[in-house]
């Protein structure tokens, strides 16, 4: 006896639940601001609702394309703001809010420090390299899907990823 088909909204809710945390990390690394990252992810999810009737196998590429586009929009908007009005020290004080629920404080500290260095190294990468690394390595998307999301050819994805890995390897050599 065939199972009743799930409604697109219920399936899309499950998709969002599975991608929410990773999307937030991706946006936070790109935007360097928790509030902007939350806004970008929420906006991407809201925009995805327009495509709920599309086949589920298209959702991953579509969602990451929408989120990437939203991140780029926010970054561009920032470039045009009057950044000289804000104090440089205020920007340096922005930090991640770390939650320490682990039983071993020393281990948790080492993990936070390693993560902070990785995030710092990722932020130092050019945008396209950071996107290629995030989508291919962290999100484990294939080259074709990543190319579609980034709006470039598969060869460009491979080049950006190779350069990102090389730069990260040089920058994070002490963690080998």
PDB file of C-alpha atoms in Angstrom:
ATOM      1  CA  UNK A   1       0.000   0.000   0.000  1.00  0.00           C
ATOM      2  CA  UNK A   2       1.645   3.337  -1.028  1.00  0.00           C
ATOM      3  CA  UNK A   3       2.293   5.930   1.642  1.00  0.00           C
ATOM      4  CA  UNK A   4       0.455   9.231   1.494  1.00  0.00           C
ATOM      5  CA  UNK A   5       2.585  11.908  -0.123  1.00  0.00           C
ATOM      6  CA  UNK A   6       3.848  14.555   2.215  1.00  0.00           C
ATOM      7  CA  UNK A   7       2.701  18.083   1.592  1.00  0.00           C
ATOM      8  CA  UNK A   8       5.394  20.297   0.054  1.00  0.00           C
ATOM      9  CA  UNK A   9       5.332  22.577   3.110  1.00  0.00           C
ATOM     10  CA  UNK A  10       6.018  19.681   5.504  1.00  0.00           C
ATOM     11  CA  UNK A  11       8.864  18.424   3.329  1.00  0.00           C
ATOM     12  CA  UNK A  12      10.269  21.937   2.970  1.00  0.00           C
ATOM     13  CA  UNK A  13      10.123  22.336   6.763  1.00  0.00           C
ATOM     14  CA  UNK A  14      12.225  19.183   7.090  1.00  0.00           C
ATOM     15  CA  UNK A  15      14.652  20.544   4.493  1.00  0.00           C
ATOM     16  CA  UNK A  16      14.961  23.809   6.443  1.00  0.00           C
ATOM     17  CA  UNK A  17      15.490  21.957   9.721  1.00  0.00           C
ATOM     18  CA  UNK A  18      18.334  20.009   8.157  1.00  0.00           C
ATOM     19  CA  UNK A  19      20.087  22.968   6.561  1.00  0.00           C
ATOM     20  CA  UNK A  20      19.450  25.804   9.059  1.00  0.00           C
ATOM     21  CA  UNK A  21      22.568  25.454  11.253  1.00  0.00           C
ATOM     22  CA  UNK A  22      24.963  24.934   8.343  1.00  0.00           C
ATOM     23  CA  UNK A  23      23.443  27.842   6.435  1.00  0.00           C
ATOM     24  CA  UNK A  24      23.852  30.088   9.470  1.00  0.00           C
ATOM     25  CA  UNK A  25      27.538  29.158   9.839  1.00  0.00           C
ATOM     26  CA  UNK A  26      28.090  29.756   6.116  1.00  0.00           C
ATOM     27  CA  UNK A  27      26.400  33.160   6.295  1.00  0.00           C
ATOM     28  CA  UNK A  28      28.145  34.149   9.534  1.00  0.00           C
ATOM     29  CA  UNK A  29      31.569  33.416   8.077  1.00  0.00           C
ATOM     30  CA  UNK A  30      30.753  35.431   4.975  1.00  0.00           C
ATOM     31  CA  UNK A  31      29.087  38.347   6.743  1.00  0.00           C
ATOM     32  CA  UNK A  32      31.050  38.443  10.027  1.00  0.00           C
ATOM     33  CA  UNK A  33      27.933  39.424  11.900  1.00  0.00           C
ATOM     34  CA  UNK A  34      25.461  37.136  13.678  1.00  0.00           C
ATOM     35  CA  UNK A  35      22.424  39.346  13.168  1.00  0.00           C
ATOM     36  CA  UNK A  36      23.102  39.831   9.454  1.00  0.00           C
ATOM     37  CA  UNK A  37      23.697  36.081   9.099  1.00  0.00           C
ATOM     38  CA  UNK A  38      20.378  35.291  10.784  1.00  0.00           C
ATOM     39  CA  UNK A  39      18.619  37.803   8.541  1.00  0.00           C
ATOM     40  CA  UNK A  40      20.238  36.336   5.419  1.00  0.00           C
ATOM     41  CA  UNK A  41      19.247  32.767   6.311  1.00  0.00           C
ATOM     42  CA  UNK A  42      15.718  33.766   7.248  1.00  0.00           C
ATOM     43  CA  UNK A  43      15.341  35.738   4.026  1.00  0.00           C
ATOM     44  CA  UNK A  44      16.690  32.820   1.969  1.00  0.00           C
ATOM     45  CA  UNK A  45      14.212  30.463   3.630  1.00  0.00           C
ATOM     46  CA  UNK A  46      11.351  32.888   3.023  1.00  0.00           C
ATOM     47  CA  UNK A  47      12.320  33.212  -0.626  1.00  0.00           C
ATOM     48  CA  UNK A  48      12.522  29.414  -0.907  1.00  0.00           C
ATOM     49  CA  UNK A  49       8.824  29.234  -0.084  1.00  0.00           C
ATOM     50  CA  UNK A  50       8.144  30.596  -3.566  1.00  0.00           C
ATOM     51  CA  UNK A  51       9.703  27.425  -4.980  1.00  0.00           C
ATOM     52  CA  UNK A  52       8.017  24.867  -2.704  1.00  0.00           C
ATOM     53  CA  UNK A  53       6.310  23.217  -5.669  1.00  0.00           C
ATOM     54  CA  UNK A  54       9.650  22.465  -7.321  1.00  0.00           C
ATOM     55  CA  UNK A  55      11.001  18.914  -7.030  1.00  0.00           C
ATOM     56  CA  UNK A  56      12.839  18.295  -3.738  1.00  0.00           C
ATOM     57  CA  UNK A  57      16.043  17.334  -5.562  1.00  0.00           C
ATOM     58  CA  UNK A  58      16.321  20.937  -6.812  1.00  0.00           C
ATOM     59  CA  UNK A  59      15.978  22.508  -3.359  1.00  0.00           C
ATOM     60  CA  UNK A  60      19.606  22.174  -2.248  1.00  0.00           C
ATOM     61  CA  UNK A  61      21.100  24.024  -5.199  1.00  0.00           C
ATOM     62  CA  UNK A  62      18.263  26.531  -5.216  1.00  0.00           C
ATOM     63  CA  UNK A  63      18.529  27.307  -1.498  1.00  0.00           C
ATOM     64  CA  UNK A  64      22.305  27.748  -1.535  1.00  0.00           C
ATOM     65  CA  UNK A  65      22.036  29.955  -4.628  1.00  0.00           C
ATOM     66  CA  UNK A  66      19.469  32.150  -2.894  1.00  0.00           C
ATOM     67  CA  UNK A  67      21.517  32.323   0.324  1.00  0.00           C
ATOM     68  CA  UNK A  68      24.740  33.116  -1.527  1.00  0.00           C
ATOM     69  CA  UNK A  69      22.967  35.848  -3.473  1.00  0.00           C
ATOM     70  CA  UNK A  70      21.567  37.314  -0.256  1.00  0.00           C
ATOM     71  CA  UNK A  71      25.028  37.316   1.375  1.00  0.00           C
ATOM     72  CA  UNK A  72      26.522  39.093  -1.641  1.00  0.00           C
ATOM     73  CA  UNK A  73      23.697  41.666  -1.532  1.00  0.00           C
ATOM     74  CA  UNK A  74      24.361  42.411   2.136  1.00  0.00           C
ATOM     75  CA  UNK A  75      28.123  42.671   1.503  1.00  0.00           C
ATOM     76  CA  UNK A  76      27.550  45.098  -1.370  1.00  0.00           C
ATOM     77  CA  UNK A  77      25.189  47.202   0.703  1.00  0.00           C
ATOM     78  CA  UNK A  78      27.841  47.454   3.408  1.00  0.00           C
ATOM     79  CA  UNK A  79      30.399  48.757   0.934  1.00  0.00           C
ATOM     80  CA  UNK A  80      28.193  51.732   0.180  1.00  0.00           C
ATOM     81  CA  UNK A  81      27.451  52.614   3.775  1.00  0.00           C
ATOM     82  CA  UNK A  82      29.345  55.433   5.388  1.00  0.00           C
ATOM     83  CA  UNK A  83      31.792  53.141   7.170  1.00  0.00           C
ATOM     84  CA  UNK A  84      33.984  56.032   8.281  1.00  0.00           C
ATOM     85  CA  UNK A  85      31.284  57.087  10.739  1.00  0.00           C
ATOM     86  CA  UNK A  86      31.607  53.941  12.813  1.00  0.00           C
ATOM     87  CA  UNK A  87      34.588  53.574  15.081  1.00  0.00           C
ATOM     88  CA  UNK A  88      37.171  51.009  13.963  1.00  0.00           C
ATOM     89  CA  UNK A  89      37.405  49.685  17.511  1.00  0.00           C
ATOM     90  CA  UNK A  90      33.692  48.832  17.491  1.00  0.00           C
ATOM     91  CA  UNK A  91      34.187  46.642  14.433  1.00  0.00           C
ATOM     92  CA  UNK A  92      37.140  44.857  16.055  1.00  0.00           C
ATOM     93  CA  UNK A  93      35.081  44.094  19.169  1.00  0.00           C
ATOM     94  CA  UNK A  94      32.566  42.018  17.190  1.00  0.00           C
ATOM     95  CA  UNK A  95      33.043  38.430  18.246  1.00  0.00           C
ATOM     96  CA  UNK A  96      31.272  35.132  18.163  1.00  0.00           C
ATOM     97  CA  UNK A  97      29.045  34.226  21.089  1.00  0.00           C
ATOM     98  CA  UNK A  98      30.455  30.910  22.294  1.00  0.00           C
ATOM     99  CA  UNK A  99      28.283  28.559  24.299  1.00  0.00           C
ATOM    100  CA  UNK A 100      30.283  26.227  26.550  1.00  0.00           C
ATOM    101  CA  UNK A 101      28.233  23.186  27.407  1.00  0.00           C
ATOM    102  CA  UNK A 102      31.118  20.709  27.377  1.00  0.00           C
ATOM    103  CA  UNK A 103      32.390  19.051  30.535  1.00  0.00           C
ATOM    104  CA  UNK A 104      36.074  19.729  29.799  1.00  0.00           C
ATOM    105  CA  UNK A 105      36.839  23.480  29.769  1.00  0.00           C
ATOM    106  CA  UNK A 106      40.389  23.063  28.418  1.00  0.00           C
ATOM    107  CA  UNK A 107      39.209  20.926  25.533  1.00  0.00           C
ATOM    108  CA  UNK A 108      36.328  23.288  24.822  1.00  0.00           C
ATOM    109  CA  UNK A 109      38.739  26.228  24.826  1.00  0.00           C
ATOM    110  CA  UNK A 110      41.065  24.463  22.381  1.00  0.00           C
ATOM    111  CA  UNK A 111      38.111  23.663  20.136  1.00  0.00           C
ATOM    112  CA  UNK A 112      36.882  27.250  20.223  1.00  0.00           C
ATOM    113  CA  UNK A 113      40.371  28.532  19.500  1.00  0.00           C
ATOM    114  CA  UNK A 114      40.801  26.147  16.563  1.00  0.00           C
ATOM    115  CA  UNK A 115      37.367  27.071  15.211  1.00  0.00           C
ATOM    116  CA  UNK A 116      38.113  30.781  15.622  1.00  0.00           C
ATOM    117  CA  UNK A 117      41.355  30.378  13.675  1.00  0.00           C
ATOM    118  CA  UNK A 118      39.589  28.440  10.952  1.00  0.00           C
ATOM    119  CA  UNK A 119      36.894  31.107  10.692  1.00  0.00           C
ATOM    120  CA  UNK A 120      39.575  33.814  10.619  1.00  0.00           C
ATOM    121  CA  UNK A 121      41.424  31.957   7.861  1.00  0.00           C
ATOM    122  CA  UNK A 122      38.201  31.459   5.881  1.00  0.00           C
ATOM    123  CA  UNK A 123      37.332  35.132   6.223  1.00  0.00           C
ATOM    124  CA  UNK A 124      40.762  36.067   4.875  1.00  0.00           C
ATOM    125  CA  UNK A 125      40.059  34.151   1.652  1.00  0.00           C
ATOM    126  CA  UNK A 126      38.683  35.976  -1.363  1.00  0.00           C
ATOM    127  CA  UNK A 127      34.895  35.632  -1.556  1.00  0.00           C
ATOM    128  CA  UNK A 128      34.797  33.150  -4.448  1.00  0.00           C
ATOM    129  CA  UNK A 129      37.386  30.881  -2.803  1.00  0.00           C
ATOM    130  CA  UNK A 130      35.486  31.024   0.488  1.00  0.00           C
ATOM    131  CA  UNK A 131      32.240  30.124  -1.276  1.00  0.00           C
ATOM    132  CA  UNK A 132      33.819  27.236  -3.191  1.00  0.00           C
ATOM    133  CA  UNK A 133      35.384  25.854  -0.015  1.00  0.00           C
ATOM    134  CA  UNK A 134      32.212  26.219   2.013  1.00  0.00           C
ATOM    135  CA  UNK A 135      29.966  24.587  -0.551  1.00  0.00           C
ATOM    136  CA  UNK A 136      32.319  21.796  -1.662  1.00  0.00           C
ATOM    137  CA  UNK A 137      34.056  20.892   1.609  1.00  0.00           C
ATOM    138  CA  UNK A 138      31.753  21.989   4.408  1.00  0.00           C
ATOM    139  CA  UNK A 139      28.449  21.317   2.642  1.00  0.00           C
ATOM    140  CA  UNK A 140      29.835  18.393   0.627  1.00  0.00           C
ATOM    141  CA  UNK A 141      28.075  19.458  -2.559  1.00  0.00           C
ATOM    142  CA  UNK A 142      29.316  18.073  -5.880  1.00  0.00           C
ATOM    143  CA  UNK A 143      31.215  20.202  -8.376  1.00  0.00           C
ATOM    144  CA  UNK A 144      28.263  20.580 -10.764  1.00  0.00           C
ATOM    145  CA  UNK A 145      25.895  21.766  -8.020  1.00  0.00           C
ATOM    146  CA  UNK A 146      28.511  24.136  -6.622  1.00  0.00           C
ATOM    147  CA  UNK A 147      29.125  25.579 -10.092  1.00  0.00           C
ATOM    148  CA  UNK A 148      25.399  26.114 -10.559  1.00  0.00           C
ATOM    149  CA  UNK A 149      25.110  27.863  -7.175  1.00  0.00           C
ATOM    150  CA  UNK A 150      28.135  30.076  -7.797  1.00  0.00           C
ATOM    151  CA  UNK A 151      27.121  30.854 -11.374  1.00  0.00           C
ATOM    152  CA  UNK A 152      30.382  29.711 -12.938  1.00  0.00           C
ATOM    153  CA  UNK A 153      31.892  26.708 -14.692  1.00  0.00           C
ATOM    154  CA  UNK A 154      33.023  23.515 -13.000  1.00  0.00           C
ATOM    155  CA  UNK A 155      36.653  24.321 -13.850  1.00  0.00           C
ATOM    156  CA  UNK A 156      36.356  27.629 -11.994  1.00  0.00           C
ATOM    157  CA  UNK A 157      34.990  25.850  -8.926  1.00  0.00           C
ATOM    158  CA  UNK A 158      37.959  23.478  -8.966  1.00  0.00           C
ATOM    159  CA  UNK A 159      40.393  26.365  -9.346  1.00  0.00           C
ATOM    160  CA  UNK A 160      38.803  28.393  -6.526  1.00  0.00           C
ATOM    161  CA  UNK A 161      38.758  25.330  -4.279  1.00  0.00           C
ATOM    162  CA  UNK A 162      42.371  24.468  -5.012  1.00  0.00           C
ATOM    163  CA  UNK A 163      43.508  28.007  -4.253  1.00  0.00           C
ATOM    164  CA  UNK A 164      41.410  28.105  -1.076  1.00  0.00           C
ATOM    165  CA  UNK A 165      42.890  24.837   0.178  1.00  0.00           C
ATOM    166  CA  UNK A 166      46.399  26.048  -0.555  1.00  0.00           C
ATOM    167  CA  UNK A 167      45.831  29.354   1.266  1.00  0.00           C
ATOM    168  CA  UNK A 168      44.194  27.628   4.250  1.00  0.00           C
ATOM    169  CA  UNK A 169      46.974  25.070   4.440  1.00  0.00           C
ATOM    170  CA  UNK A 170      49.607  27.828   4.591  1.00  0.00           C
ATOM    171  CA  UNK A 171      47.658  29.822   7.147  1.00  0.00           C
ATOM    172  CA  UNK A 172      46.748  26.889   9.396  1.00  0.00           C
ATOM    173  CA  UNK A 173      50.017  24.948   9.124  1.00  0.00           C
ATOM    174  CA  UNK A 174      50.511  24.854  12.907  1.00  0.00           C
ATOM    175  CA  UNK A 175      47.350  22.713  13.317  1.00  0.00           C
ATOM    176  CA  UNK A 176      48.651  19.835  11.186  1.00  0.00           C
TER     177      UNK A 176
END
